[in-house]
Amino acid sequence: PFWGALAGLLVTTLLVTVFSEFLVDSIDGFVEESGISRTFVGIIILPIVGNAVEHVTAITVAMKDKMDLAMGVAVGSCTQISLFVVPLTVLVGWATDRDMNLNFPHFEVILFVLSVFTVSVVLSTPKSNWLEGSLLMSTYLLLALGFWFENVTNYDR
């Protein structure tokens, strides 16, 4: 059973890698045909599609009144991306001689800080209500709206 599970995990990982390549290769054509900015696709659409399983898991365990697990799934994923994946991507970019850095536009940094502040306010109390949920949803919709209309300029040196 262990080797079968390990083989299944390896095959699944390889398939996800291949499908991810197809997804990334199709972004340029999608952006050109739809007129949607690349930033909106990368920050709003791809995380919704790519993390759909995590979203369903968080909602399912929250409906079973296991809020600690639901919050761990939701916040843990964000923490993993911001503290591990983004710096690792920059280091891999440097190793493969691709121009990558952490020089984000001011607009994106301000919205990131706003998001962190909003989530910390909501998580500061052990109880929640509909108003905090609507605050989170409104913040997300405002972020999406901001990235929809963002005018991206070239921030290369």
mmCIF file with all atom_site columns, C-alpha atoms in Angstrom:
data_model
loop_
_atom_site.group_PDB
_atom_site.id
_atom_site.type_symbol
_atom_site.label_atom_id
_atom_site.label_alt_id
_atom_site.label_comp_id
_atom_site.label_asym_id
_atom_site.label_entity_id
_atom_site.label_seq_id
_atom_site.pdbx_PDB_ins_code
_atom_site.Cartn_x
_atom_site.Cartn_y
_atom_site.Cartn_z
_atom_site.occupancy
_atom_site.B_iso_or_equiv
_atom_site.pdbx_formal_charge
_atom_site.auth_seq_id
_atom_site.auth_comp_id
_atom_site.auth_asym_id
_atom_site.auth_atom_id
_atom_site.pdbx_PDB_model_num
ATOM 1   C CA . PRO A 1 1   ? 0.000   0.000  0.000   1.00 0.00 ? 1   PRO A CA 1
ATOM 2   C CA . PHE A 1 2   ? 2.807   2.471  0.800   1.00 0.00 ? 2   PHE A CA 1
ATOM 3   C CA . TRP A 1 3   ? 4.538   2.100  -2.572  1.00 0.00 ? 3   TRP A CA 1
ATOM 4   C CA . GLY A 1 4   ? 1.219   2.252  -4.405  1.00 0.00 ? 4   GLY A CA 1
ATOM 5   C CA . ALA A 1 5   ? 0.330   5.454  -2.576  1.00 0.00 ? 5   ALA A CA 1
ATOM 6   C CA . LEU A 1 6   ? 3.766   6.892  -3.292  1.00 0.00 ? 6   LEU A CA 1
ATOM 7   C CA . ALA A 1 7   ? 3.430   6.012  -6.996  1.00 0.00 ? 7   ALA A CA 1
ATOM 8   C CA . GLY A 1 8   ? -0.052  7.552  -7.093  1.00 0.00 ? 8   GLY A CA 1
ATOM 9   C CA . LEU A 1 9   ? 1.277   10.724 -5.471  1.00 0.00 ? 9   LEU A CA 1
ATOM 10  C CA . LEU A 1 10  ? 4.119   10.904 -7.985  1.00 0.00 ? 10  LEU A CA 1
ATOM 11  C CA . VAL A 1 11  ? 1.803   10.408 -10.976 1.00 0.00 ? 11  VAL A CA 1
ATOM 12  C CA . THR A 1 12  ? -0.636  12.997 -9.634  1.00 0.00 ? 12  THR A CA 1
ATOM 13  C CA . THR A 1 13  ? 2.182   15.490 -9.076  1.00 0.00 ? 13  THR A CA 1
ATOM 14  C CA . LEU A 1 14  ? 3.459   14.987 -12.617 1.00 0.00 ? 14  LEU A CA 1
ATOM 15  C CA . LEU A 1 15  ? -0.039  15.477 -14.052 1.00 0.00 ? 15  LEU A CA 1
ATOM 16  C CA . VAL A 1 16  ? -0.535  18.661 -12.039 1.00 0.00 ? 16  VAL A CA 1
ATOM 17  C CA . THR A 1 17  ? 2.817   19.920 -13.330 1.00 0.00 ? 17  THR A CA 1
ATOM 18  C CA . VAL A 1 18  ? 1.840   19.263 -16.946 1.00 0.00 ? 18  VAL A CA 1
ATOM 19  C CA . PHE A 1 19  ? -1.594  20.854 -16.552 1.00 0.00 ? 19  PHE A CA 1
ATOM 20  C CA . SER A 1 20  ? -0.063  23.845 -14.762 1.00 0.00 ? 20  SER A CA 1
ATOM 21  C CA . GLU A 1 21  ? 2.223   24.393 -17.742 1.00 0.00 ? 21  GLU A CA 1
ATOM 22  C CA . PHE A 1 22  ? -0.813  24.384 -20.058 1.00 0.00 ? 22  PHE A CA 1
ATOM 23  C CA . LEU A 1 23  ? -2.560  26.877 -17.772 1.00 0.00 ? 23  LEU A CA 1
ATOM 24  C CA . VAL A 1 24  ? 0.410   29.248 -17.595 1.00 0.00 ? 24  VAL A CA 1
ATOM 25  C CA . ASP A 1 25  ? 1.012   29.047 -21.353 1.00 0.00 ? 25  ASP A CA 1
ATOM 26  C CA . SER A 1 26  ? -2.613  29.987 -22.044 1.00 0.00 ? 26  SER A CA 1
ATOM 27  C CA . ILE A 1 27  ? -2.573  33.136 -19.880 1.00 0.00 ? 27  ILE A CA 1
ATOM 28  C CA . ASP A 1 28  ? -1.027  35.411 -22.522 1.00 0.00 ? 28  ASP A CA 1
ATOM 29  C CA . GLY A 1 29  ? -3.618  34.477 -25.140 1.00 0.00 ? 29  GLY A CA 1
ATOM 30  C CA . PHE A 1 30  ? -6.435  34.832 -22.624 1.00 0.00 ? 30  PHE A CA 1
ATOM 31  C CA . VAL A 1 31  ? -5.237  38.283 -21.559 1.00 0.00 ? 31  VAL A CA 1
ATOM 32  C CA . GLU A 1 32  ? -4.911  39.494 -25.153 1.00 0.00 ? 32  GLU A CA 1
ATOM 33  C CA . GLU A 1 33  ? -8.330  38.214 -26.247 1.00 0.00 ? 33  GLU A CA 1
ATOM 34  C CA . SER A 1 34  ? -10.306 39.203 -23.155 1.00 0.00 ? 34  SER A CA 1
ATOM 35  C CA . GLY A 1 35  ? -8.689  42.555 -22.403 1.00 0.00 ? 35  GLY A CA 1
ATOM 36  C CA . ILE A 1 36  ? -8.360  41.653 -18.710 1.00 0.00 ? 36  ILE A CA 1
ATOM 37  C CA . SER A 1 37  ? -5.093  42.747 -17.117 1.00 0.00 ? 37  SER A CA 1
ATOM 38  C CA . ARG A 1 38  ? -2.430  40.142 -16.395 1.00 0.00 ? 38  ARG A CA 1
ATOM 39  C CA . THR A 1 39  ? -2.358  41.322 -12.763 1.00 0.00 ? 39  THR A CA 1
ATOM 40  C CA . PHE A 1 40  ? -6.083  40.622 -12.329 1.00 0.00 ? 40  PHE A CA 1
ATOM 41  C CA . VAL A 1 41  ? -5.677  37.161 -13.810 1.00 0.00 ? 41  VAL A CA 1
ATOM 42  C CA . GLY A 1 42  ? -2.685  36.360 -11.601 1.00 0.00 ? 42  GLY A CA 1
ATOM 43  C CA . ILE A 1 43  ? -4.017  37.777 -8.329  1.00 0.00 ? 43  ILE A CA 1
ATOM 44  C CA . ILE A 1 44  ? -7.766  37.145 -8.562  1.00 0.00 ? 44  ILE A CA 1
ATOM 45  C CA . ILE A 1 45  ? -8.662  34.442 -11.118 1.00 0.00 ? 45  ILE A CA 1
ATOM 46  C CA . LEU A 1 46  ? -5.768  31.976 -10.757 1.00 0.00 ? 46  LEU A CA 1
ATOM 47  C CA . PRO A 1 47  ? -5.950  31.725 -6.947  1.00 0.00 ? 47  PRO A CA 1
ATOM 48  C CA . ILE A 1 48  ? -9.686  31.026 -7.106  1.00 0.00 ? 48  ILE A CA 1
ATOM 49  C CA . VAL A 1 49  ? -9.185  28.296 -9.701  1.00 0.00 ? 49  VAL A CA 1
ATOM 50  C CA . GLY A 1 50  ? -5.966  26.915 -8.252  1.00 0.00 ? 50  GLY A CA 1
ATOM 51  C CA . ASN A 1 51  ? -7.153  26.787 -4.649  1.00 0.00 ? 51  ASN A CA 1
ATOM 52  C CA . ALA A 1 52  ? -10.693 25.579 -5.277  1.00 0.00 ? 52  ALA A CA 1
ATOM 53  C CA . VAL A 1 53  ? -10.078 22.361 -3.330  1.00 0.00 ? 53  VAL A CA 1
ATOM 54  C CA . GLU A 1 54  ? -8.804  24.309 -0.324  1.00 0.00 ? 54  GLU A CA 1
ATOM 55  C CA . HIS A 1 55  ? -11.828 26.619 -0.462  1.00 0.00 ? 55  HIS A CA 1
ATOM 56  C CA . VAL A 1 56  ? -14.225 23.664 -0.538  1.00 0.00 ? 56  VAL A CA 1
ATOM 57  C CA . THR A 1 57  ? -12.350 22.000 2.318   1.00 0.00 ? 57  THR A CA 1
ATOM 58  C CA . ALA A 1 58  ? -12.486 25.146 4.450   1.00 0.00 ? 58  ALA A CA 1
ATOM 59  C CA . ILE A 1 59  ? -16.213 25.584 3.815   1.00 0.00 ? 59  ILE A CA 1
ATOM 60  C CA . THR A 1 60  ? -16.949 21.910 4.477   1.00 0.00 ? 60  THR A CA 1
ATOM 61  C CA . VAL A 1 61  ? -15.146 21.811 7.821   1.00 0.00 ? 61  VAL A CA 1
ATOM 62  C CA . ALA A 1 62  ? -16.644 25.177 8.800   1.00 0.00 ? 62  ALA A CA 1
ATOM 63  C CA . MET A 1 63  ? -20.119 23.750 8.176   1.00 0.00 ? 63  MET A CA 1
ATOM 64  C CA . LYS A 1 64  ? -19.192 20.913 10.561  1.00 0.00 ? 64  LYS A CA 1
ATOM 65  C CA . ASP A 1 65  ? -18.387 23.562 13.212  1.00 0.00 ? 65  ASP A CA 1
ATOM 66  C CA . LYS A 1 66  ? -14.634 22.947 13.122  1.00 0.00 ? 66  LYS A CA 1
ATOM 67  C CA . MET A 1 67  ? -13.637 26.575 12.764  1.00 0.00 ? 67  MET A CA 1
ATOM 68  C CA . ASP A 1 68  ? -10.047 26.110 13.940  1.00 0.00 ? 68  ASP A CA 1
ATOM 69  C CA . LEU A 1 69  ? -9.395  23.723 11.078  1.00 0.00 ? 69  LEU A CA 1
ATOM 70  C CA . ALA A 1 70  ? -11.224 25.961 8.586   1.00 0.00 ? 70  ALA A CA 1
ATOM 71  C CA . MET A 1 71  ? -9.168  28.982 9.624   1.00 0.00 ? 71  MET A CA 1
ATOM 72  C CA . GLY A 1 72  ? -5.995  26.914 9.561   1.00 0.00 ? 72  GLY A CA 1
ATOM 73  C CA . VAL A 1 73  ? -6.687  25.866 5.970   1.00 0.00 ? 73  VAL A CA 1
ATOM 74  C CA . ALA A 1 74  ? -7.556  29.389 4.830   1.00 0.00 ? 74  ALA A CA 1
ATOM 75  C CA . VAL A 1 75  ? -4.875  31.380 6.634   1.00 0.00 ? 75  VAL A CA 1
ATOM 76  C CA . GLY A 1 76  ? -2.221  28.656 6.394   1.00 0.00 ? 76  GLY A CA 1
ATOM 77  C CA . SER A 1 77  ? -2.344  28.684 2.613   1.00 0.00 ? 77  SER A CA 1
ATOM 78  C CA . CYS A 1 78  ? -1.877  32.460 2.471   1.00 0.00 ? 78  CYS A CA 1
ATOM 79  C CA . THR A 1 79  ? 0.986   32.304 4.941   1.00 0.00 ? 79  THR A CA 1
ATOM 80  C CA . GLN A 1 80  ? 2.675   29.513 2.997   1.00 0.00 ? 80  GLN A CA 1
ATOM 81  C CA . ILE A 1 81  ? 2.485   31.463 -0.257  1.00 0.00 ? 81  ILE A CA 1
ATOM 82  C CA . SER A 1 82  ? 3.696   34.776 1.164   1.00 0.00 ? 82  SER A CA 1
ATOM 83  C CA . LEU A 1 83  ? 6.487   33.432 3.371   1.00 0.00 ? 83  LEU A CA 1
ATOM 84  C CA . PHE A 1 84  ? 7.744   30.471 1.343   1.00 0.00 ? 84  PHE A CA 1
ATOM 85  C CA . VAL A 1 85  ? 6.603   30.304 -2.278  1.00 0.00 ? 85  VAL A CA 1
ATOM 86  C CA . VAL A 1 86  ? 7.196   33.936 -3.287  1.00 0.00 ? 86  VAL A CA 1
ATOM 87  C CA . PRO A 1 87  ? 10.775  34.135 -1.920  1.00 0.00 ? 87  PRO A CA 1
ATOM 88  C CA . LEU A 1 88  ? 11.515  30.658 -3.290  1.00 0.00 ? 88  LEU A CA 1
ATOM 89  C CA . THR A 1 89  ? 10.294  31.753 -6.715  1.00 0.00 ? 89  THR A CA 1
ATOM 90  C CA . VAL A 1 90  ? 12.677  34.719 -6.623  1.00 0.00 ? 90  VAL A CA 1
ATOM 91  C CA . LEU A 1 91  ? 15.602  32.484 -5.632  1.00 0.00 ? 91  LEU A CA 1
ATOM 92  C CA . VAL A 1 92  ? 14.786  29.969 -8.372  1.00 0.00 ? 92  VAL A CA 1
ATOM 93  C CA . GLY A 1 93  ? 14.541  32.867 -10.828 1.00 0.00 ? 93  GLY A CA 1
ATOM 94  C CA . TRP A 1 94  ? 17.995  34.057 -9.846  1.00 0.00 ? 94  TRP A CA 1
ATOM 95  C CA . ALA A 1 95  ? 19.376  30.513 -10.143 1.00 0.00 ? 95  ALA A CA 1
ATOM 96  C CA . THR A 1 96  ? 17.897  30.120 -13.647 1.00 0.00 ? 96  THR A CA 1
ATOM 97  C CA . ASP A 1 97  ? 19.023  33.617 -14.705 1.00 0.00 ? 97  ASP A CA 1
ATOM 98  C CA . ARG A 1 98  ? 15.517  35.059 -14.986 1.00 0.00 ? 98  ARG A CA 1
ATOM 99  C CA . ASP A 1 99  ? 14.791  38.590 -13.884 1.00 0.00 ? 99  ASP A CA 1
ATOM 100 C CA . MET A 1 100 ? 12.663  38.219 -10.750 1.00 0.00 ? 100 MET A CA 1
ATOM 101 C CA . ASN A 1 101 ? 12.576  40.415 -7.673  1.00 0.00 ? 101 ASN A CA 1
ATOM 102 C CA . LEU A 1 102 ? 10.301  41.484 -4.847  1.00 0.00 ? 102 LEU A CA 1
ATOM 103 C CA . ASN A 1 103 ? 9.897   45.037 -6.170  1.00 0.00 ? 103 ASN A CA 1
ATOM 104 C CA . PHE A 1 104 ? 6.108   45.177 -6.139  1.00 0.00 ? 104 PHE A CA 1
ATOM 105 C CA . PRO A 1 105 ? 4.174   48.278 -7.254  1.00 0.00 ? 105 PRO A CA 1
ATOM 106 C CA . HIS A 1 106 ? 3.085   50.588 -4.422  1.00 0.00 ? 106 HIS A CA 1
ATOM 107 C CA . PHE A 1 107 ? -0.589  49.897 -5.117  1.00 0.00 ? 107 PHE A CA 1
ATOM 108 C CA . GLU A 1 108 ? -0.116  46.156 -4.593  1.00 0.00 ? 108 GLU A CA 1
ATOM 109 C CA . VAL A 1 109 ? 1.902   46.649 -1.391  1.00 0.00 ? 109 VAL A CA 1
ATOM 110 C CA . ILE A 1 110 ? -0.765  48.957 0.063   1.00 0.00 ? 110 ILE A CA 1
ATOM 111 C CA . LEU A 1 111 ? -3.508  46.446 -0.774  1.00 0.00 ? 111 LEU A CA 1
ATOM 112 C CA . PHE A 1 112 ? -1.476  43.608 0.741   1.00 0.00 ? 112 PHE A CA 1
ATOM 113 C CA . VAL A 1 113 ? -1.074  45.575 4.002   1.00 0.00 ? 113 VAL A CA 1
ATOM 114 C CA . LEU A 1 114 ? -4.810  46.384 3.956   1.00 0.00 ? 114 LEU A CA 1
ATOM 115 C CA . SER A 1 115 ? -5.604  42.683 3.559   1.00 0.00 ? 115 SER A CA 1
ATOM 116 C CA . VAL A 1 116 ? -3.307  41.663 6.408   1.00 0.00 ? 116 VAL A CA 1
ATOM 117 C CA . PHE A 1 117 ? -4.824  44.349 8.656   1.00 0.00 ? 117 PHE A CA 1
ATOM 118 C CA . THR A 1 118 ? -8.392  43.308 7.827   1.00 0.00 ? 118 THR A CA 1
ATOM 119 C CA . VAL A 1 119 ? -7.741  39.616 8.454   1.00 0.00 ? 119 VAL A CA 1
ATOM 120 C CA . SER A 1 120 ? -5.931  40.365 11.725  1.00 0.00 ? 120 SER A CA 1
ATOM 121 C CA . VAL A 1 121 ? -8.890  42.443 12.943  1.00 0.00 ? 121 VAL A CA 1
ATOM 122 C CA . VAL A 1 122 ? -11.306 39.628 12.107  1.00 0.00 ? 122 VAL A CA 1
ATOM 123 C CA . LEU A 1 123 ? -9.109  36.966 13.728  1.00 0.00 ? 123 LEU A CA 1
ATOM 124 C CA . SER A 1 124 ? -8.450  38.997 16.886  1.00 0.00 ? 124 SER A CA 1
ATOM 125 C CA . THR A 1 125 ? -11.672 37.812 18.540  1.00 0.00 ? 125 THR A CA 1
ATOM 126 C CA . PRO A 1 126 ? -12.693 34.191 19.056  1.00 0.00 ? 126 PRO A CA 1
ATOM 127 C CA . LYS A 1 127 ? -16.227 34.810 17.803  1.00 0.00 ? 127 LYS A CA 1
ATOM 128 C CA . SER A 1 128 ? -17.417 35.981 14.438  1.00 0.00 ? 128 SER A CA 1
ATOM 129 C CA . ASN A 1 129 ? -20.612 37.388 12.980  1.00 0.00 ? 129 ASN A CA 1
ATOM 130 C CA . TRP A 1 130 ? -22.110 38.306 9.648   1.00 0.00 ? 130 TRP A CA 1
ATOM 131 C CA . LEU A 1 131 ? -20.595 41.793 9.729   1.00 0.00 ? 131 LEU A CA 1
ATOM 132 C CA . GLU A 1 132 ? -17.044 40.447 9.828   1.00 0.00 ? 132 GLU A CA 1
ATOM 133 C CA . GLY A 1 133 ? -17.854 38.074 6.973   1.00 0.00 ? 133 GLY A CA 1
ATOM 134 C CA . SER A 1 134 ? -19.255 40.936 4.938   1.00 0.00 ? 134 SER A CA 1
ATOM 135 C CA . LEU A 1 135 ? -16.127 42.963 5.774   1.00 0.00 ? 135 LEU A CA 1
ATOM 136 C CA . LEU A 1 136 ? -13.920 40.207 4.372   1.00 0.00 ? 136 LEU A CA 1
ATOM 137 C CA . MET A 1 137 ? -16.060 39.793 1.249   1.00 0.00 ? 137 MET A CA 1
ATOM 138 C CA . SER A 1 138 ? -16.188 43.565 0.674   1.00 0.00 ? 138 SER A CA 1
ATOM 139 C CA . THR A 1 139 ? -12.422 43.830 1.049   1.00 0.00 ? 139 THR A CA 1
ATOM 140 C CA . TYR A 1 140 ? -11.936 41.032 -1.479  1.00 0.00 ? 140 TYR A CA 1
ATOM 141 C CA . LEU A 1 141 ? -14.348 42.629 -3.944  1.00 0.00 ? 141 LEU A CA 1
ATOM 142 C CA . LEU A 1 142 ? -12.620 46.000 -3.563  1.00 0.00 ? 142 LEU A CA 1
ATOM 143 C CA . LEU A 1 143 ? -9.252  44.354 -4.148  1.00 0.00 ? 143 LEU A CA 1
ATOM 144 C CA . ALA A 1 144 ? -10.610 42.668 -7.271  1.00 0.00 ? 144 ALA A CA 1
ATOM 145 C CA . LEU A 1 145 ? -12.046 45.961 -8.478  1.00 0.00 ? 145 LEU A CA 1
ATOM 146 C CA . GLY A 1 146 ? -8.747  47.720 -7.835  1.00 0.00 ? 146 GLY A CA 1
ATOM 147 C CA . PHE A 1 147 ? -6.762  45.120 -9.765  1.00 0.00 ? 147 PHE A CA 1
ATOM 148 C CA . TRP A 1 148 ? -9.315  45.175 -12.584 1.00 0.00 ? 148 TRP A CA 1
ATOM 149 C CA . PHE A 1 149 ? -8.630  48.881 -13.179 1.00 0.00 ? 149 PHE A CA 1
ATOM 150 C CA . GLU A 1 150 ? -4.936  48.885 -12.223 1.00 0.00 ? 150 GLU A CA 1
ATOM 151 C CA . ASN A 1 151 ? -2.682  50.532 -14.760 1.00 0.00 ? 151 ASN A CA 1
ATOM 152 C CA . VAL A 1 152 ? 0.433   48.368 -14.746 1.00 0.00 ? 152 VAL A CA 1
ATOM 153 C CA . THR A 1 153 ? 3.683   50.142 -15.480 1.00 0.00 ? 153 THR A CA 1
ATOM 154 C CA . ASN A 1 154 ? 7.088   48.580 -16.005 1.00 0.00 ? 154 ASN A CA 1
ATOM 155 C CA . TYR A 1 155 ? 9.034   48.622 -12.718 1.00 0.00 ? 155 TYR A CA 1
ATOM 156 C CA . ASP A 1 156 ? 12.255  47.151 -14.094 1.00 0.00 ? 156 ASP A CA 1
ATOM 157 C CA . ARG A 1 157 ? 15.311  48.977 -12.854 1.00 0.00 ? 157 ARG A CA 1
#
